[in-house]
């Protein structure tokens, strides 16, 4: 008999409940149980970063965490960053600076960079590249991603309304 455990998480500000096997990964909880397919799975080895989300304000590769370990947590996925009416600065940066091609890595890259900008609002190119370690992009060569993050930092520094959003996302909303 398969033993299941009930859990409750707040995802992008909405409380979600599920009953899952203890072995279920957080990435699969998000995608398969909660239908939040913006979080991607690109490897089996914790290397690609496509599955990156925020858990209680910390950047986490969701394939490295069991769903039951996230019980009671506040989680932010790419779906929680912004929408077409009001893009998050990181989304605006990617939009304006062409920071993606196929887009498979993009959700994880964006969440990782939100984490970076929360800790370091004005990162140098070297610091951005350092923070990109662990999120693999096979398309862009990273230069446009760096430009997108720099642009997002500039938008935040200009104090646009989305600054509030990035702070909230950093707290795991
Ligand atoms: S799917 Fe999590 S690091 Fe690749
Ligand atoms: S845009 Fe294709 S993997 Fe990054």
PDB file of C-alpha atoms and ligand atoms in Angstrom:
ATOM      1  CA  UNK A   1       0.000   0.000   0.000  1.00  0.00           C
ATOM      2  CA  UNK A   2       1.324   3.438  -0.884  1.00  0.00           C
ATOM      3  CA  UNK A   3       1.429   5.805   2.044  1.00  0.00           C
ATOM      4  CA  UNK A   4       0.529   9.374   1.205  1.00  0.00           C
ATOM      5  CA  UNK A   5       0.986  12.518   3.216  1.00  0.00           C
ATOM      6  CA  UNK A   6      -1.124  15.657   3.175  1.00  0.00           C
ATOM      7  CA  UNK A   7       0.672  18.924   2.711  1.00  0.00           C
ATOM      8  CA  UNK A   8      -0.199  22.562   2.345  1.00  0.00           C
ATOM      9  CA  UNK A   9       1.903  25.193   0.629  1.00  0.00           C
ATOM     10  CA  UNK A  10       1.352  28.781  -0.392  1.00  0.00           C
ATOM     11  CA  UNK A  11       2.262  29.102  -4.056  1.00  0.00           C
ATOM     12  CA  UNK A  12       2.351  32.592  -5.521  1.00  0.00           C
ATOM     13  CA  UNK A  13       0.160  33.741  -2.669  1.00  0.00           C
ATOM     14  CA  UNK A  14      -2.464  31.016  -3.032  1.00  0.00           C
ATOM     15  CA  UNK A  15      -2.771  28.198  -0.502  1.00  0.00           C
ATOM     16  CA  UNK A  16      -2.652  24.835  -2.238  1.00  0.00           C
ATOM     17  CA  UNK A  17      -3.122  21.423  -0.695  1.00  0.00           C
ATOM     18  CA  UNK A  18      -2.199  17.985  -1.942  1.00  0.00           C
ATOM     19  CA  UNK A  19      -1.812  14.421  -0.825  1.00  0.00           C
ATOM     20  CA  UNK A  20       1.442  12.978  -2.092  1.00  0.00           C
ATOM     21  CA  UNK A  21       3.854  10.112  -1.788  1.00  0.00           C
ATOM     22  CA  UNK A  22       6.805  11.013   0.456  1.00  0.00           C
ATOM     23  CA  UNK A  23       9.175  10.412  -2.456  1.00  0.00           C
ATOM     24  CA  UNK A  24       7.550  13.057  -4.677  1.00  0.00           C
ATOM     25  CA  UNK A  25       9.868  15.889  -5.630  1.00  0.00           C
ATOM     26  CA  UNK A  26       8.799  19.500  -5.263  1.00  0.00           C
ATOM     27  CA  UNK A  27       9.264  19.975  -9.005  1.00  0.00           C
ATOM     28  CA  UNK A  28       6.707  17.245  -9.674  1.00  0.00           C
ATOM     29  CA  UNK A  29       4.322  18.595  -7.071  1.00  0.00           C
ATOM     30  CA  UNK A  30       4.329  21.950  -8.845  1.00  0.00           C
ATOM     31  CA  UNK A  31       4.004  20.566 -12.343  1.00  0.00           C
ATOM     32  CA  UNK A  32       1.912  17.431 -11.968  1.00  0.00           C
ATOM     33  CA  UNK A  33      -0.246  18.079  -8.919  1.00  0.00           C
ATOM     34  CA  UNK A  34      -0.650  21.863  -9.020  1.00  0.00           C
ATOM     35  CA  UNK A  35      -0.509  22.355 -12.815  1.00  0.00           C
ATOM     36  CA  UNK A  36       2.193  25.006 -12.575  1.00  0.00           C
ATOM     37  CA  UNK A  37       4.154  23.899 -15.602  1.00  0.00           C
ATOM     38  CA  UNK A  38       6.239  27.062 -15.858  1.00  0.00           C
ATOM     39  CA  UNK A  39       8.746  25.297 -13.638  1.00  0.00           C
ATOM     40  CA  UNK A  40      10.693  23.061 -15.994  1.00  0.00           C
ATOM     41  CA  UNK A  41      12.650  19.860 -15.503  1.00  0.00           C
ATOM     42  CA  UNK A  42      15.730  19.587 -17.672  1.00  0.00           C
ATOM     43  CA  UNK A  43      17.945  17.009 -16.032  1.00  0.00           C
ATOM     44  CA  UNK A  44      18.134  14.253 -13.479  1.00  0.00           C
ATOM     45  CA  UNK A  45      21.315  15.481 -11.905  1.00  0.00           C
ATOM     46  CA  UNK A  46      20.537  18.821 -10.193  1.00  0.00           C
ATOM     47  CA  UNK A  47      22.633  20.668 -12.730  1.00  0.00           C
ATOM     48  CA  UNK A  48      20.462  22.544 -15.211  1.00  0.00           C
ATOM     49  CA  UNK A  49      18.520  24.894 -12.912  1.00  0.00           C
ATOM     50  CA  UNK A  50      15.390  24.878 -15.087  1.00  0.00           C
ATOM     51  CA  UNK A  51      13.397  23.817 -12.024  1.00  0.00           C
ATOM     52  CA  UNK A  52      14.484  26.746  -9.846  1.00  0.00           C
ATOM     53  CA  UNK A  53      11.852  28.307  -7.585  1.00  0.00           C
ATOM     54  CA  UNK A  54      11.871  30.306  -4.370  1.00  0.00           C
ATOM     55  CA  UNK A  55      11.022  28.622  -1.114  1.00  0.00           C
ATOM     56  CA  UNK A  56      10.607  31.012   1.803  1.00  0.00           C
ATOM     57  CA  UNK A  57      12.618  33.570  -0.116  1.00  0.00           C
ATOM     58  CA  UNK A  58      15.520  31.253  -0.880  1.00  0.00           C
ATOM     59  CA  UNK A  59      16.439  30.157  -4.393  1.00  0.00           C
ATOM     60  CA  UNK A  60      16.000  26.379  -4.566  1.00  0.00           C
ATOM     61  CA  UNK A  61      16.280  23.801  -7.322  1.00  0.00           C
ATOM     62  CA  UNK A  62      12.930  22.134  -6.881  1.00  0.00           C
ATOM     63  CA  UNK A  63      14.240  18.784  -8.135  1.00  0.00           C
ATOM     64  CA  UNK A  64      16.499  18.653  -5.097  1.00  0.00           C
ATOM     65  CA  UNK A  65      13.716  18.970  -2.529  1.00  0.00           C
ATOM     66  CA  UNK A  66      10.958  16.598  -1.566  1.00  0.00           C
ATOM     67  CA  UNK A  67       7.469  18.010  -1.732  1.00  0.00           C
ATOM     68  CA  UNK A  68       6.859  17.029   1.884  1.00  0.00           C
ATOM     69  CA  UNK A  69       9.898  19.074   2.911  1.00  0.00           C
ATOM     70  CA  UNK A  70       8.126  22.128   1.520  1.00  0.00           C
ATOM     71  CA  UNK A  71       5.035  21.579   3.660  1.00  0.00           C
ATOM     72  CA  UNK A  72       4.006  24.928   5.176  1.00  0.00           C
ATOM     73  CA  UNK A  73       6.326  26.919   2.905  1.00  0.00           C
ATOM     74  CA  UNK A  74       5.781  29.971   0.782  1.00  0.00           C
ATOM     75  CA  UNK A  75       6.797  29.242  -2.777  1.00  0.00           C
ATOM     76  CA  UNK A  76       7.243  31.573  -5.725  1.00  0.00           C
ATOM     77  CA  UNK A  77       7.326  30.164  -9.233  1.00  0.00           C
ATOM     78  CA  UNK A  78       7.730  31.998 -12.507  1.00  0.00           C
ATOM     79  CA  UNK A  79       3.937  32.232 -12.755  1.00  0.00           C
ATOM     80  CA  UNK A  80       4.001  34.452  -9.664  1.00  0.00           C
ATOM     81  CA  UNK A  81       6.403  37.071 -10.969  1.00  0.00           C
ATOM     82  CA  UNK A  82       4.096  39.143 -13.114  1.00  0.00           C
ATOM     83  CA  UNK A  83       1.586  39.034 -15.923  1.00  0.00           C
ATOM     84  CA  UNK A  84       0.950  40.650 -19.297  1.00  0.00           C
ATOM     85  CA  UNK A  85      -0.650  43.654 -17.601  1.00  0.00           C
ATOM     86  CA  UNK A  86       2.341  44.262 -15.372  1.00  0.00           C
ATOM     87  CA  UNK A  87       5.549  42.496 -16.137  1.00  0.00           C
ATOM     88  CA  UNK A  88       8.030  41.956 -13.350  1.00  0.00           C
ATOM     89  CA  UNK A  89      11.233  43.968 -13.997  1.00  0.00           C
ATOM     90  CA  UNK A  90      13.113  40.767 -14.736  1.00  0.00           C
ATOM     91  CA  UNK A  91      10.481  39.853 -17.325  1.00  0.00           C
ATOM     92  CA  UNK A  92      10.640  43.360 -18.756  1.00  0.00           C
ATOM     93  CA  UNK A  93      14.400  43.049 -18.938  1.00  0.00           C
ATOM     94  CA  UNK A  94      14.225  39.744 -20.800  1.00  0.00           C
ATOM     95  CA  UNK A  95      11.576  41.170 -23.103  1.00  0.00           C
ATOM     96  CA  UNK A  96      13.488  44.307 -24.018  1.00  0.00           C
ATOM     97  CA  UNK A  97      16.967  42.775 -24.185  1.00  0.00           C
ATOM     98  CA  UNK A  98      16.028  39.513 -25.901  1.00  0.00           C
ATOM     99  CA  UNK A  99      17.215  37.404 -23.000  1.00  0.00           C
ATOM    100  CA  UNK A 100      15.785  34.146 -24.303  1.00  0.00           C
ATOM    101  CA  UNK A 101      15.523  32.026 -27.383  1.00  0.00           C
ATOM    102  CA  UNK A 102      13.812  28.676 -26.858  1.00  0.00           C
ATOM    103  CA  UNK A 103      12.791  29.740 -23.345  1.00  0.00           C
ATOM    104  CA  UNK A 104      13.271  26.389 -21.678  1.00  0.00           C
ATOM    105  CA  UNK A 105      15.804  27.680 -19.163  1.00  0.00           C
ATOM    106  CA  UNK A 106      14.086  31.037 -18.721  1.00  0.00           C
ATOM    107  CA  UNK A 107      11.811  30.353 -15.714  1.00  0.00           C
ATOM    108  CA  UNK A 108      14.720  29.061 -13.677  1.00  0.00           C
ATOM    109  CA  UNK A 109      17.028  31.816 -14.839  1.00  0.00           C
ATOM    110  CA  UNK A 110      14.478  34.492 -13.964  1.00  0.00           C
ATOM    111  CA  UNK A 111      13.856  33.140 -10.489  1.00  0.00           C
ATOM    112  CA  UNK A 112      17.589  32.816  -9.871  1.00  0.00           C
ATOM    113  CA  UNK A 113      18.143  36.386 -10.986  1.00  0.00           C
ATOM    114  CA  UNK A 114      15.304  37.649  -8.800  1.00  0.00           C
ATOM    115  CA  UNK A 115      17.200  36.046  -5.946  1.00  0.00           C
ATOM    116  CA  UNK A 116      20.401  37.756  -7.028  1.00  0.00           C
ATOM    117  CA  UNK A 117      18.781  41.194  -7.321  1.00  0.00           C
ATOM    118  CA  UNK A 118      17.208  40.787  -3.924  1.00  0.00           C
ATOM    119  CA  UNK A 119      20.653  40.250  -2.405  1.00  0.00           C
ATOM    120  CA  UNK A 120      22.550  42.569  -4.722  1.00  0.00           C
ATOM    121  CA  UNK A 121      20.448  45.253  -6.445  1.00  0.00           C
ATOM    122  CA  UNK A 122      23.347  46.481  -8.579  1.00  0.00           C
ATOM    123  CA  UNK A 123      25.372  43.455  -9.624  1.00  0.00           C
ATOM    124  CA  UNK A 124      28.371  43.712 -11.897  1.00  0.00           C
ATOM    125  CA  UNK A 125      28.544  41.610 -15.042  1.00  0.00           C
ATOM    126  CA  UNK A 126      30.929  39.265 -13.243  1.00  0.00           C
ATOM    127  CA  UNK A 127      28.530  38.903 -10.333  1.00  0.00           C
ATOM    128  CA  UNK A 128      25.640  38.150 -12.685  1.00  0.00           C
ATOM    129  CA  UNK A 129      27.690  35.528 -14.486  1.00  0.00           C
ATOM    130  CA  UNK A 130      28.737  34.049 -11.175  1.00  0.00           C
ATOM    131  CA  UNK A 131      25.093  33.848 -10.068  1.00  0.00           C
ATOM    132  CA  UNK A 132      24.191  32.164 -13.343  1.00  0.00           C
ATOM    133  CA  UNK A 133      26.375  29.232 -12.436  1.00  0.00           C
ATOM    134  CA  UNK A 134      24.014  26.326 -11.965  1.00  0.00           C
ATOM    135  CA  UNK A 135      21.455  27.488 -14.497  1.00  0.00           C
ATOM    136  CA  UNK A 136      22.309  26.203 -17.927  1.00  0.00           C
ATOM    137  CA  UNK A 137      21.220  27.946 -21.120  1.00  0.00           C
ATOM    138  CA  UNK A 138      22.026  26.164 -24.332  1.00  0.00           C
ATOM    139  CA  UNK A 139      20.795  28.902 -26.655  1.00  0.00           C
ATOM    140  CA  UNK A 140      21.771  32.421 -25.788  1.00  0.00           C
ATOM    141  CA  UNK A 141      25.464  32.312 -24.935  1.00  0.00           C
ATOM    142  CA  UNK A 142      24.399  34.220 -21.792  1.00  0.00           C
ATOM    143  CA  UNK A 143      25.294  37.696 -23.048  1.00  0.00           C
ATOM    144  CA  UNK A 144      21.673  38.722 -23.621  1.00  0.00           C
ATOM    145  CA  UNK A 145      20.715  37.240 -20.258  1.00  0.00           C
ATOM    146  CA  UNK A 146      23.359  39.420 -18.609  1.00  0.00           C
ATOM    147  CA  UNK A 147      22.005  42.460 -20.462  1.00  0.00           C
ATOM    148  CA  UNK A 148      18.470  41.580 -19.385  1.00  0.00           C
ATOM    149  CA  UNK A 149      19.463  41.336 -15.731  1.00  0.00           C
ATOM    150  CA  UNK A 150      21.357  44.619 -15.907  1.00  0.00           C
ATOM    151  CA  UNK A 151      18.285  46.242 -17.445  1.00  0.00           C
ATOM    152  CA  UNK A 152      16.049  44.782 -14.740  1.00  0.00           C
ATOM    153  CA  UNK A 153      18.388  46.186 -12.085  1.00  0.00           C
ATOM    154  CA  UNK A 154      18.141  49.577 -13.759  1.00  0.00           C
ATOM    155  CA  UNK A 155      14.345  49.428 -13.844  1.00  0.00           C
ATOM    156  CA  UNK A 156      14.274  48.615 -10.148  1.00  0.00           C
ATOM    157  CA  UNK A 157      16.745  51.386  -9.361  1.00  0.00           C
ATOM    158  CA  UNK A 158      14.479  53.812 -11.192  1.00  0.00           C
ATOM    159  CA  UNK A 159      11.896  52.887  -8.611  1.00  0.00           C
ATOM    160  CA  UNK A 160       9.150  51.679 -10.849  1.00  0.00           C
ATOM    161  CA  UNK A 161       6.183  50.068  -9.225  1.00  0.00           C
ATOM    162  CA  UNK A 162       7.423  46.593  -9.894  1.00  0.00           C
ATOM    163  CA  UNK A 163      10.100  47.091  -7.244  1.00  0.00           C
ATOM    164  CA  UNK A 164       7.429  46.068  -4.780  1.00  0.00           C
ATOM    165  CA  UNK A 165       6.841  42.929  -6.761  1.00  0.00           C
ATOM    166  CA  UNK A 166      10.463  41.889  -6.697  1.00  0.00           C
ATOM    167  CA  UNK A 167      10.606  42.386  -2.942  1.00  0.00           C
ATOM    168  CA  UNK A 168       7.512  40.297  -2.506  1.00  0.00           C
ATOM    169  CA  UNK A 169       8.856  37.566  -4.721  1.00  0.00           C
ATOM    170  CA  UNK A 170      12.027  37.563  -2.712  1.00  0.00           C
ATOM    171  CA  UNK A 171       9.986  36.880   0.380  1.00  0.00           C
ATOM    172  CA  UNK A 172       8.406  33.892  -1.251  1.00  0.00           C
ATOM    173  CA  UNK A 173       4.990  35.519  -1.566  1.00  0.00           C
TER     174      UNK A 173
HETATM  175  S1  LIG B   1      15.710  19.710 -13.292  1.00  0.00           S
HETATM  176 FE1  LIG B   1      16.417  20.524 -11.414  1.00  0.00          FE
HETATM  177  S2  LIG B   1      18.469  21.091 -11.820  1.00  0.00           S
HETATM  178 FE2  LIG B   1      17.796  20.199 -13.703  1.00  0.00          FE
HETATM  179  S1  LIG B   2      16.867  30.071 -24.109  1.00  0.00           S
HETATM  180 FE1  LIG B   2      17.013  27.998 -24.775  1.00  0.00          FE
HETATM  181  S2  LIG B   2      18.031  27.027 -23.118  1.00  0.00           S
HETATM  182 FE2  LIG B   2      18.090  29.112 -22.581  1.00  0.00          FE
END
